[in-house]
Tab-separated table of C-alpha atoms in Angstrom:
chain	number	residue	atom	x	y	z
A	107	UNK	CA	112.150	95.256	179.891
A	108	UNK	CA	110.284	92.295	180.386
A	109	UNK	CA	109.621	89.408	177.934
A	110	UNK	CA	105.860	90.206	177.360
A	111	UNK	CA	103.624	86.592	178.179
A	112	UNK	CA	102.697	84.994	174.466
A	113	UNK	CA	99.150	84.271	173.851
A	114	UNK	CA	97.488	81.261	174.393
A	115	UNK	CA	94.690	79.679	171.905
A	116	UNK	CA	93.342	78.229	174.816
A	117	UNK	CA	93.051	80.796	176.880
A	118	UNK	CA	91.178	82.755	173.589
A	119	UNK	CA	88.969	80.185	173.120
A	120	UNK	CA	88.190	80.210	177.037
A	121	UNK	CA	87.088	84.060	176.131
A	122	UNK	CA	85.343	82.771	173.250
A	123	UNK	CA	82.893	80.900	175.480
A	124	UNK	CA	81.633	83.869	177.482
A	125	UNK	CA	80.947	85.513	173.965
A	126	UNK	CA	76.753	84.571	173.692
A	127	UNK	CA	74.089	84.475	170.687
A	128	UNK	CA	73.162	88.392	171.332
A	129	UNK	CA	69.222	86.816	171.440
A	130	UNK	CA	70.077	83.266	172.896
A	131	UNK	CA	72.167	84.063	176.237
A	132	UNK	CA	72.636	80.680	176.704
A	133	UNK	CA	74.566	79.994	173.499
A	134	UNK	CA	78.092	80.768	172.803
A	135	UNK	CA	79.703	81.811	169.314
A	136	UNK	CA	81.519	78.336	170.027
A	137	UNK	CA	78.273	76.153	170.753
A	138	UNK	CA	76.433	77.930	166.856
A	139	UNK	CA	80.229	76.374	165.552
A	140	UNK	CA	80.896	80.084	164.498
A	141	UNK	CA	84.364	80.609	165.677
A	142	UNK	CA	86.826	79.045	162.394
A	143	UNK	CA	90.050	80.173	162.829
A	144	UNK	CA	92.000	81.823	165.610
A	145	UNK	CA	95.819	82.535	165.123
A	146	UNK	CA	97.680	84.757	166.848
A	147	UNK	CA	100.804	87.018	166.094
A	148	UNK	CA	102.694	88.273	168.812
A	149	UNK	CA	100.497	89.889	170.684
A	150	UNK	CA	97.908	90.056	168.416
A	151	UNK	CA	95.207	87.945	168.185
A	152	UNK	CA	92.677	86.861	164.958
A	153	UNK	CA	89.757	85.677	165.403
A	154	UNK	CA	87.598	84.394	161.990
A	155	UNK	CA	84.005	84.257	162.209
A	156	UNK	CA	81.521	82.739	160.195
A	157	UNK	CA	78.130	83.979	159.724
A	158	UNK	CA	75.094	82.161	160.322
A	159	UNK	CA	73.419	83.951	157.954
A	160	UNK	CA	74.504	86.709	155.691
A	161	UNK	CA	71.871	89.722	156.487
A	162	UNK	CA	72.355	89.084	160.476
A	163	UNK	CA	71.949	91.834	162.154
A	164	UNK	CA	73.496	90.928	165.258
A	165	UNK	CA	76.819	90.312	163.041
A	166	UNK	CA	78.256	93.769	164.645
A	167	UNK	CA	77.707	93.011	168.266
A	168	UNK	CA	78.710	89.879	167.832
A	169	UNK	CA	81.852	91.513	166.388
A	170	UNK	CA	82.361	93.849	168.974
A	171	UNK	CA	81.210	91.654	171.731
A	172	UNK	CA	84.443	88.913	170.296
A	173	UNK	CA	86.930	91.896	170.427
A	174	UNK	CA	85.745	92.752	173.757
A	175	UNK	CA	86.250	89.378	175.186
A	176	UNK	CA	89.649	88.626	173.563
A	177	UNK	CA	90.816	92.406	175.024
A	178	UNK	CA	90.174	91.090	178.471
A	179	UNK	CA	93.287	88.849	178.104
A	180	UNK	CA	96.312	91.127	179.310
A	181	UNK	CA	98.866	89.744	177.257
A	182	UNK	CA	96.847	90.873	174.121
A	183	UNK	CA	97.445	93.599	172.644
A	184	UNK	CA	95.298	93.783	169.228
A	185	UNK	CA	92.377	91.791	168.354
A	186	UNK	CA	91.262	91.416	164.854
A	187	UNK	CA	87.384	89.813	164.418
A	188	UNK	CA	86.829	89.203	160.575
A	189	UNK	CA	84.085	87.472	159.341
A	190	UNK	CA	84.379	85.445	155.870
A	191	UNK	CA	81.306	83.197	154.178
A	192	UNK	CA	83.969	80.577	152.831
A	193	UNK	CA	83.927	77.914	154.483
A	194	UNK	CA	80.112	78.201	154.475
A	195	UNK	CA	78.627	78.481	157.937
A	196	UNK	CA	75.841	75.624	158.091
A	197	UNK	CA	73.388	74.488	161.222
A	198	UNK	CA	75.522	70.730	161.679
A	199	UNK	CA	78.238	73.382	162.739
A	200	UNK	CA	76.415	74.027	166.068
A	201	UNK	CA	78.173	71.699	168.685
A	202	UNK	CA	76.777	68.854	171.188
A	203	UNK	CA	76.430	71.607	173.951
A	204	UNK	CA	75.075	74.003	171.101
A	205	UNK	CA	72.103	71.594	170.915
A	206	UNK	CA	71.586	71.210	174.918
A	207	UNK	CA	72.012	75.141	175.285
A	208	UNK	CA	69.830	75.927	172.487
A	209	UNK	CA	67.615	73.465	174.343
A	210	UNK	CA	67.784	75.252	177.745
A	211	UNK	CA	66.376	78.500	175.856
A	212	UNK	CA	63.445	76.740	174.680
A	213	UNK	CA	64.497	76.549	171.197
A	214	UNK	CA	64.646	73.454	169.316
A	215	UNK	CA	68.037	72.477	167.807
A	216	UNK	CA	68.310	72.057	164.325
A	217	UNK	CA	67.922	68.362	163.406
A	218	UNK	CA	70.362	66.360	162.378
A	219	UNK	CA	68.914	64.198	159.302
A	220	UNK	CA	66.718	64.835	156.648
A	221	UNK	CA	64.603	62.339	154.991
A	222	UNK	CA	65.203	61.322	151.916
A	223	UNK	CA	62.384	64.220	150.309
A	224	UNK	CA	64.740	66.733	151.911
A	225	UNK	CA	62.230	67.380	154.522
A	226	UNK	CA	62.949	67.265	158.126
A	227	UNK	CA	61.444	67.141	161.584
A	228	UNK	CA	61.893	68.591	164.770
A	229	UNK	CA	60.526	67.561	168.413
A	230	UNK	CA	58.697	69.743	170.767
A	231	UNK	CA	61.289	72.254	172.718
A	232	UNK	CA	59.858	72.149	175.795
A	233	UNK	CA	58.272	68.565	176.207
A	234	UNK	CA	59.744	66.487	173.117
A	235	UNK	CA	56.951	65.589	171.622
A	236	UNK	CA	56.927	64.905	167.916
A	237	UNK	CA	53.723	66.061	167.653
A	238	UNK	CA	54.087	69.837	166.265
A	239	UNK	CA	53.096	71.687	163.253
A	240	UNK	CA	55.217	73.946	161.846
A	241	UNK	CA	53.525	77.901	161.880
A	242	UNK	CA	56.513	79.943	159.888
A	243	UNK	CA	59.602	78.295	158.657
A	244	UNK	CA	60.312	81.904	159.186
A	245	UNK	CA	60.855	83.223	162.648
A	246	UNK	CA	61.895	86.396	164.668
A	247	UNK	CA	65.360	86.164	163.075
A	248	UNK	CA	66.858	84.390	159.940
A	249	UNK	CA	68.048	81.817	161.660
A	250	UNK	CA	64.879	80.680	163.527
A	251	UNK	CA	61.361	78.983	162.741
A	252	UNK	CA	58.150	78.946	164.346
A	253	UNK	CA	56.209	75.752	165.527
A	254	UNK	CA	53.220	75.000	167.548
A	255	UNK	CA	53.271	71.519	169.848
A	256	UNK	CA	49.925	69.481	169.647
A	257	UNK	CA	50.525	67.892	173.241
A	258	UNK	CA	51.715	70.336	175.235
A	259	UNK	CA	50.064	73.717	173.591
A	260	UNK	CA	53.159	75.734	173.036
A	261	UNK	CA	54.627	77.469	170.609
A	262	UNK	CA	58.305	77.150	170.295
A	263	UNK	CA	60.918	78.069	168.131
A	264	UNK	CA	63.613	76.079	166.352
A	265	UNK	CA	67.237	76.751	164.510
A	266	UNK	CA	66.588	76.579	160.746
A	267	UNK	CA	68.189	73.360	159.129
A	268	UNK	CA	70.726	74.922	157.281
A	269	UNK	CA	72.924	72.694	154.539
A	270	UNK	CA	74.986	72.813	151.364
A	271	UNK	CA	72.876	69.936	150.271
A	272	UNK	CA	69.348	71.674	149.542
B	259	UNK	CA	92.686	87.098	146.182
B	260	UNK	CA	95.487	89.509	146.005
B	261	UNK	CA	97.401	86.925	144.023
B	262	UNK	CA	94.802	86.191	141.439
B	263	UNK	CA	94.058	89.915	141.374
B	264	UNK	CA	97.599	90.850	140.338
B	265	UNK	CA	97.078	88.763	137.283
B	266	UNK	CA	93.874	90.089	136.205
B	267	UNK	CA	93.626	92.250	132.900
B	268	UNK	CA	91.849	95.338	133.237
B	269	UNK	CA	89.076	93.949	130.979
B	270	UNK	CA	88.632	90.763	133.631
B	271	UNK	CA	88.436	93.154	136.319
B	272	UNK	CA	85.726	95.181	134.504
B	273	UNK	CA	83.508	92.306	133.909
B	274	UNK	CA	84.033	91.039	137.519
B	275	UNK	CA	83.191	94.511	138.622
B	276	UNK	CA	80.377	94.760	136.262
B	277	UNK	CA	78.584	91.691	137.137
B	278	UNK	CA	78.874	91.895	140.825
B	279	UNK	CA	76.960	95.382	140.192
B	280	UNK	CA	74.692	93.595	138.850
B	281	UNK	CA	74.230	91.327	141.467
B	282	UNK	CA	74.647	93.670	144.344
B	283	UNK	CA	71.953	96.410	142.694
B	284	UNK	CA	69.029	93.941	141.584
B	285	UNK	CA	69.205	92.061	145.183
B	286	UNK	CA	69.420	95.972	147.069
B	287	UNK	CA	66.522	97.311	144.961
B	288	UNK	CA	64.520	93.392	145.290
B	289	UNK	CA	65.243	94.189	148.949
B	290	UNK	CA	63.889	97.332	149.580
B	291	UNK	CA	60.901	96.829	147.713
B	292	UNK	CA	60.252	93.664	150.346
B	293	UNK	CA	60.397	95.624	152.466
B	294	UNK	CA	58.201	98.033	151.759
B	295	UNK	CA	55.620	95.502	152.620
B	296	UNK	CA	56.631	95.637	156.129
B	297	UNK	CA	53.244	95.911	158.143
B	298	UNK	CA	51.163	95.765	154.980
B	299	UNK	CA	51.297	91.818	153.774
B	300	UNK	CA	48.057	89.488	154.134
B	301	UNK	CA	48.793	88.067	157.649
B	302	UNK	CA	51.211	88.441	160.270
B	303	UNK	CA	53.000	84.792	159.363
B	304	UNK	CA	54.130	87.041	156.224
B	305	UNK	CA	54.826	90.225	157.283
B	306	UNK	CA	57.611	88.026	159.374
B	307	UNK	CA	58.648	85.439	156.614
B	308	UNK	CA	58.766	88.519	153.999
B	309	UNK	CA	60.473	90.537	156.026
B	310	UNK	CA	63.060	88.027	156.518
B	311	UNK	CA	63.610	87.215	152.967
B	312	UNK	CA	64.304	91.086	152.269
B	313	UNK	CA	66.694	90.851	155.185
B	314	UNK	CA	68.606	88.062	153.588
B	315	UNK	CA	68.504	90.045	150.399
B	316	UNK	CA	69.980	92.911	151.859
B	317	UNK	CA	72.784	90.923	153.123
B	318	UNK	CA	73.715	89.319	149.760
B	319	UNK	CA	73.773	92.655	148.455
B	320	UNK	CA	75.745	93.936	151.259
B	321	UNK	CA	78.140	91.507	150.646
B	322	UNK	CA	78.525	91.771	146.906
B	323	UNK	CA	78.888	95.512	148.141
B	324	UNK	CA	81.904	94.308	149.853
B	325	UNK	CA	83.504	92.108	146.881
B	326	UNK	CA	83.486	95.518	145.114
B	327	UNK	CA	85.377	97.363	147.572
B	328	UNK	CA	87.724	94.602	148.022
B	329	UNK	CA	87.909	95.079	143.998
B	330	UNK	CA	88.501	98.936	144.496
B	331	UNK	CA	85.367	100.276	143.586
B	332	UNK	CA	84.674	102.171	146.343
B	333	UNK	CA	83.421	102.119	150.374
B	334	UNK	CA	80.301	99.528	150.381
B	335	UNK	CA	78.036	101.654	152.493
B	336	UNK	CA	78.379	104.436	149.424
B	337	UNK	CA	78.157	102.243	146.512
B	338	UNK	CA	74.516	101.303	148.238
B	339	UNK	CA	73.451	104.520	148.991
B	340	UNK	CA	75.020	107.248	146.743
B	341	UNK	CA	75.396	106.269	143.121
B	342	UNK	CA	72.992	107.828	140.879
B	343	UNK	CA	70.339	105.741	138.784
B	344	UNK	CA	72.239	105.901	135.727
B	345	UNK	CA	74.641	104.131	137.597
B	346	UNK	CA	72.835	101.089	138.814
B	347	UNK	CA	72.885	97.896	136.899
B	348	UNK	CA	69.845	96.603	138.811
B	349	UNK	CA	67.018	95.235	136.127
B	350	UNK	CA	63.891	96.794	135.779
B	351	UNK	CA	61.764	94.013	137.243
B	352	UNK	CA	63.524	94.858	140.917
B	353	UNK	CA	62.805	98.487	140.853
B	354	UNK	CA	59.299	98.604	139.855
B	355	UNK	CA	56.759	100.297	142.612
B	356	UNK	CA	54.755	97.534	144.979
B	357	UNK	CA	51.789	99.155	143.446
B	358	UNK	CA	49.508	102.323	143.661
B	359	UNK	CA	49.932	105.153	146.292
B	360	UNK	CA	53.275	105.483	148.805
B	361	UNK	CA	54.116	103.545	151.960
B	362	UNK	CA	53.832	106.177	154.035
B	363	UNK	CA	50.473	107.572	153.160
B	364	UNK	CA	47.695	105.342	151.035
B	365	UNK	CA	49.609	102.336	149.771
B	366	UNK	CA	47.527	100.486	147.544
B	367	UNK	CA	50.159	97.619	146.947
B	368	UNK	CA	49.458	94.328	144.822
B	369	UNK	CA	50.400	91.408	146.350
B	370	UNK	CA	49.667	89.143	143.350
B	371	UNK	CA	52.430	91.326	141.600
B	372	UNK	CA	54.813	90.787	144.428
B	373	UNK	CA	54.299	87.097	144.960
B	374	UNK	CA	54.783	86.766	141.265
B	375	UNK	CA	58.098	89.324	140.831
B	376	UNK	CA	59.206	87.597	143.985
B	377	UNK	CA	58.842	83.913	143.034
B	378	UNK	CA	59.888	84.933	139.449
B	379	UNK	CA	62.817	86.642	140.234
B	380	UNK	CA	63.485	84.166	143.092
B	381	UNK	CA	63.983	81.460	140.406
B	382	UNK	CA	66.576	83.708	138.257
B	383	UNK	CA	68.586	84.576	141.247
B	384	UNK	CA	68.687	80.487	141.624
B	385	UNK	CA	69.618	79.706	138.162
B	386	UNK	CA	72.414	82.267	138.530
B	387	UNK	CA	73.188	81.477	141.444
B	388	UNK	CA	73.791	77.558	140.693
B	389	UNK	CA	76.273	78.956	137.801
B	390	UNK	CA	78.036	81.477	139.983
B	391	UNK	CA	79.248	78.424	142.313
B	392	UNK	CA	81.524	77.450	139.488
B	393	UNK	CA	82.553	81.188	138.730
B	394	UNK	CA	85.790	81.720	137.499
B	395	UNK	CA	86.451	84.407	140.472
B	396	UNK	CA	87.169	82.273	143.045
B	397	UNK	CA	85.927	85.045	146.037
B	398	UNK	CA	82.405	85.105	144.032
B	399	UNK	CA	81.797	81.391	144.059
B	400	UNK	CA	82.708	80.906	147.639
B	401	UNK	CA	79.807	83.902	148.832
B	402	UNK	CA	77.307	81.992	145.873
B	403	UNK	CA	77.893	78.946	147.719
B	404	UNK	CA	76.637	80.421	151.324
B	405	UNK	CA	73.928	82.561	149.141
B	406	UNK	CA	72.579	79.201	147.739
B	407	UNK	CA	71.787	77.659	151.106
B	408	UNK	CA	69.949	81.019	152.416
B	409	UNK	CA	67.741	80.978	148.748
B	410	UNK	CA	66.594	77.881	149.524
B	411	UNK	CA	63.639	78.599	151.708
B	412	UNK	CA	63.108	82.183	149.448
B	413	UNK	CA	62.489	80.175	146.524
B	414	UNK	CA	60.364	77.743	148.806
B	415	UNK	CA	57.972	80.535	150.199
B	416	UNK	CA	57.393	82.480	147.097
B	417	UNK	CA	56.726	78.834	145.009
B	418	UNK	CA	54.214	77.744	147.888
B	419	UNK	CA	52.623	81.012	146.932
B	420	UNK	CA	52.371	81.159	143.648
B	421	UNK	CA	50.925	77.798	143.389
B	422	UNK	CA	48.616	78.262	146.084
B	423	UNK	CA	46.969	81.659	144.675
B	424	UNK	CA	47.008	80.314	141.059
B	425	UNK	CA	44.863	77.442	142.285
B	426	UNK	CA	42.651	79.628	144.462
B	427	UNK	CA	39.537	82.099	143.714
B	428	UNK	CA	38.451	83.358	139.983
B	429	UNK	CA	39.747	86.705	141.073
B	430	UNK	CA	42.822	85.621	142.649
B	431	UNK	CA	43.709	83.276	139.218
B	432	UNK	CA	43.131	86.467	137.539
B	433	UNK	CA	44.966	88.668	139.570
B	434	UNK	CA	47.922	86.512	139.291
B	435	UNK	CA	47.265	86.164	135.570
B	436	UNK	CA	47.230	90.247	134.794
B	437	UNK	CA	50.516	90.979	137.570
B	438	UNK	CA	52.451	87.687	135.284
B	439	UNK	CA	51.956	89.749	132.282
B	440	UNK	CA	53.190	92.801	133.984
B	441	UNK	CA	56.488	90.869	135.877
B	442	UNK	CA	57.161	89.466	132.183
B	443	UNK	CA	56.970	92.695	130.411
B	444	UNK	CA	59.918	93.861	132.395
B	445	UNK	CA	61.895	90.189	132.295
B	446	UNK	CA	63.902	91.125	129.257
B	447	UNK	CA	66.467	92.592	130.986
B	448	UNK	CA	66.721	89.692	133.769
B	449	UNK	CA	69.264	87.657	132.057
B	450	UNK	CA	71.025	90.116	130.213
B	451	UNK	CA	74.648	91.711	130.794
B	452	UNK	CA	74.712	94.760	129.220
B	453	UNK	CA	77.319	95.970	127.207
B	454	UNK	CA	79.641	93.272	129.350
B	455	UNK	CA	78.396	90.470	127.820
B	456	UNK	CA	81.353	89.395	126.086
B	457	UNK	CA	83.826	90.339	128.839
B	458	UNK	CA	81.800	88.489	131.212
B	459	UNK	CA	81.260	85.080	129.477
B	460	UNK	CA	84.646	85.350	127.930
B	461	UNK	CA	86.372	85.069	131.312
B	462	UNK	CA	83.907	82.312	132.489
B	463	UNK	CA	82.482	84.296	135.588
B	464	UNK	CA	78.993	82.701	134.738
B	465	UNK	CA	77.180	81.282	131.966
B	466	UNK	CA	76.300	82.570	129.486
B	467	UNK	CA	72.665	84.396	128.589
B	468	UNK	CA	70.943	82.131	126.653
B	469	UNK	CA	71.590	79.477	129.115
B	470	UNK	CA	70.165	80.451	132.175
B	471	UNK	CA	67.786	81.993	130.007
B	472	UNK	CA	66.590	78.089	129.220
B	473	UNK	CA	67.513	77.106	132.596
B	474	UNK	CA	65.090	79.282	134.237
B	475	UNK	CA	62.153	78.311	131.875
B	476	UNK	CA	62.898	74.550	132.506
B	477	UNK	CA	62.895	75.265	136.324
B	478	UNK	CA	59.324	76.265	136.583
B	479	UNK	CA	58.166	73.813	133.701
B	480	UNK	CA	56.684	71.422	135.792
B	481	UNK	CA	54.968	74.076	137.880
B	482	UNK	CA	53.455	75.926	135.231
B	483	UNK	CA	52.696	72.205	134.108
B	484	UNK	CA	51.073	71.342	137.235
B	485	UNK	CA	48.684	74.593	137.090
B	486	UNK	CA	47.878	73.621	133.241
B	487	UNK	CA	49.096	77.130	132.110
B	488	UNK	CA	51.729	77.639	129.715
B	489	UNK	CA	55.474	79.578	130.430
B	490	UNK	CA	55.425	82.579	129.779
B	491	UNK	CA	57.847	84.324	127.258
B	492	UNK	CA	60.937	86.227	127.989
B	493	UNK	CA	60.765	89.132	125.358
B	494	UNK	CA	63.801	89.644	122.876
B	495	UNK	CA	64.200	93.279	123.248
B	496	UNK	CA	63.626	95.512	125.956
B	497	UNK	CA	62.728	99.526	126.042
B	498	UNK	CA	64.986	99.994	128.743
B	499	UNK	CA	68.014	97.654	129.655
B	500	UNK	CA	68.702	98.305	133.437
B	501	UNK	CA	72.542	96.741	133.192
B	502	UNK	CA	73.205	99.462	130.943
B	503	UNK	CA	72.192	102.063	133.938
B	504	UNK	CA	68.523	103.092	131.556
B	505	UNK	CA	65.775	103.009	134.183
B	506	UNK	CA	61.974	104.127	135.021
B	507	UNK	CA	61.116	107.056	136.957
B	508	UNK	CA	60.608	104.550	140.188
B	509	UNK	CA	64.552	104.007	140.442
B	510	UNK	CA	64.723	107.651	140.952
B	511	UNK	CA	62.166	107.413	143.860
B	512	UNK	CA	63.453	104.521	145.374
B	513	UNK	CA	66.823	105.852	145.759
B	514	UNK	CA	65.753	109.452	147.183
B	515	UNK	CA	63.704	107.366	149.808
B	516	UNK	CA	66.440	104.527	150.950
B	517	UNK	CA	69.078	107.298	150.527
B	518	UNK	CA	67.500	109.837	152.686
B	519	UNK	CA	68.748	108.785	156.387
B	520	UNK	CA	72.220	107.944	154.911
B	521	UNK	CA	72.518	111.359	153.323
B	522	UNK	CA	71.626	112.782	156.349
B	523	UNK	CA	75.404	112.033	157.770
B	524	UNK	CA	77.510	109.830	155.414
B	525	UNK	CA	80.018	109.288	157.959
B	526	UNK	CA	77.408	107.933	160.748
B	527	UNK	CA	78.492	104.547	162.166
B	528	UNK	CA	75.117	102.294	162.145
């Protein structure tokens, strides 16, 4: 019988990358900073995922899509996709490429600093302009807000700062 | 958790188990009466934003759901659906009708009652909320923790709301005025915890009553201060204490309506 091939993390987290926002195809669960553990067993692989908000909807494709991808791997033989709220998923999770990907969608990235009133700002998606109103802090899903750019007449959509500290 | 579960008296488990119902029934039942303004709120901005907020309500309750039936108290999905009213520990502010008339026919909802439950109840769920991040059940401080950050922009909206329509029209001060002497009629059970209450200070899970009872008044001081009205009163005793699974008719109507598709197959995979 032959010594069956041990998993790689590498080669899981390579898988990870194809797995996309179910919305956003150009964002991976690695870019949102999603992905917090992966340990394997044998041939059996865990994957822990955090979510980005609790009442996602897209939580069980997500799931399913993460099991699916891990699966395609023939040395693995189980996957297990759990997803836990401790450490708390927050938006300065979502990677370097997160922000360039979320970019390429048309949705602004979350920003990175807050002022000091705990307010925040976010350029224009599509032509950077800081001049843009915000329409709905809440958008088409949890994670999302609604602005309007001044200069360039769009509306665009951004990722919801998301912190421990408010 | 299994470790700190094997050394957990029967009474600590009780008042964990107790408390999360709590939790879990009073954000389900805040939920679905959200979203029972689907389509119906002022302007399309809300429909979204509200509709949102009940979606994040429904997943803290869903997850609460789950700290139960990692507790043994049963499959989540069932402990939403199927328990009876005299089972739910939700309060009686969270399961009052939106109003007059049904969703499906001639609602005649009030939205100065549900900005005002909302933002109201909104600021409890804070106030808890801060004290559940130093719970003495380690798996219910971690979720508090990611609840907090979600609650943020809740308790944002339905503020920005209450101040604005307070500060508005004649009719819309009054409106507001007549729906905050409804919300507070029903506030007495808000803070309480039933017949746990000793259990569930005694083992530190959160703090106690009568200070997140003063808590919650100081947080909307300075609003109430800023509108030059007065805070209102949290009455002593109630009629009906909804942690002690007494309710109003409405419970029973809520559940036969969000139970209906469930009961249709229990053992449907959504």
């Amino acid at each position: 019988m032959a010594v069956s091939e041990s998993v790689s993390i590498d080669r899981i987290y390579e898988m990870l990358v194809t797995v996309k926002d179910p919305e956003i195809d150009t964002v991976s669960i690695i870019d949102l900073g999603m992905v917090e553990e992966v340990t394997t067993s044998g041939n059996s692989v865990k994957v822990v995922l955090l979510p980005t908000f609790l009442g996602c909807p897209a939580l069980e494709i997500i799931k399913k899509n993460t099991m699916d991808a891990v699966k395609q791997l023939p040395e693995v033989e189980d996957v297990d996709v759990e997803f836990v709220f401790h450490p708390p998923w927050t938006s300065d999770r979502i990677t370097e490429a997160g922000h360039v990907n979320l970019r390429a969608f048309g949705i602004a990235p979350p920003p990175r600093y807050f002022q000091e009133d705990g307010s925040w700002h976010v350029d224009c998606a599509y032509c950077g302009s800081t001049y843009v109103t915000m329409e709905n802090i809440f958008g088409p899903t949890a994670c999302r807000s609604i602005l309007y750019c001044k200069s360039c007449k769009n509306v665009f959509e951004a990722m919801k700062p998301v912190s421990t500290l408010m | 958790m299994s470790a700190s579960e094997n050394v957990m008296s029967a009474e600590e488990k009780e008042a964990i188990t107790s408390l999360l119902f709590q939790l879990a029934d009073d954000d389900f039942l805040f939920a679905y009466r959200g979203s029972e303004w689907l389509g119906l709120a002022p302007h399309i901005e809300e429909d979204v934003a509200s509709s949102s907020i009940s979606q994040d309500s429904m997943g803290h309750a869903a997850m609460y759901y789950k700290l139960l039936e990692e507790l043994g108290a049963g499959n989540a999905d069932e402990l939403a659906h199927s328990r009876e009213a005299n089972e739910r520990r939700n309060s009686i502010l969270t399961e009052r009708v939106n109003g007059e008339g049904v969703y499906m026919e001639t609602p005649k909802f009030d939205w100065a009652y549900q900005v005002v439950r909302s933002y109201f109840y909104t600021q409890a769920k804070k106030v808890k909320i801060d004290s559940l991040c130093q719970s003495s059940y380690r798996p219910l401080a971690e979720a508090a923790v990611k609840v907090r950050i979600e609650l943020y922009y809740h308790r944002l909206h339905w503020e920005t709301w209450f101040k604005q329509l307070l500060s508005s029209t004649d009719e819309a001060k009054k409106r507001m005025n007549e729906a905050i002497t409804l919300v507070m009629n029903d506030f007495g059970d808000m803070f309480s915890f039933g017949n746990q209450k000793q259990a569930i200070e005694k083992y530190k899970l959160i703090d106690s009553e009568e200070i997140l009872k003063d808590r919650w008044i100081a947080s909307i001081e300075s609003v109430f201060a800023a509108l030059q009205m007065d805070v209102p009163t949290i009455p002593e005793t109630v009629t009906n204490n909804g942690r002690n699974g007494e309710h109003t008719v409405d419970l029973n109507e809520a559940l036969l309506t969000l139970s209906a598709v469930y009961k249709v197959d229990p053992v449907a995979s959504w």
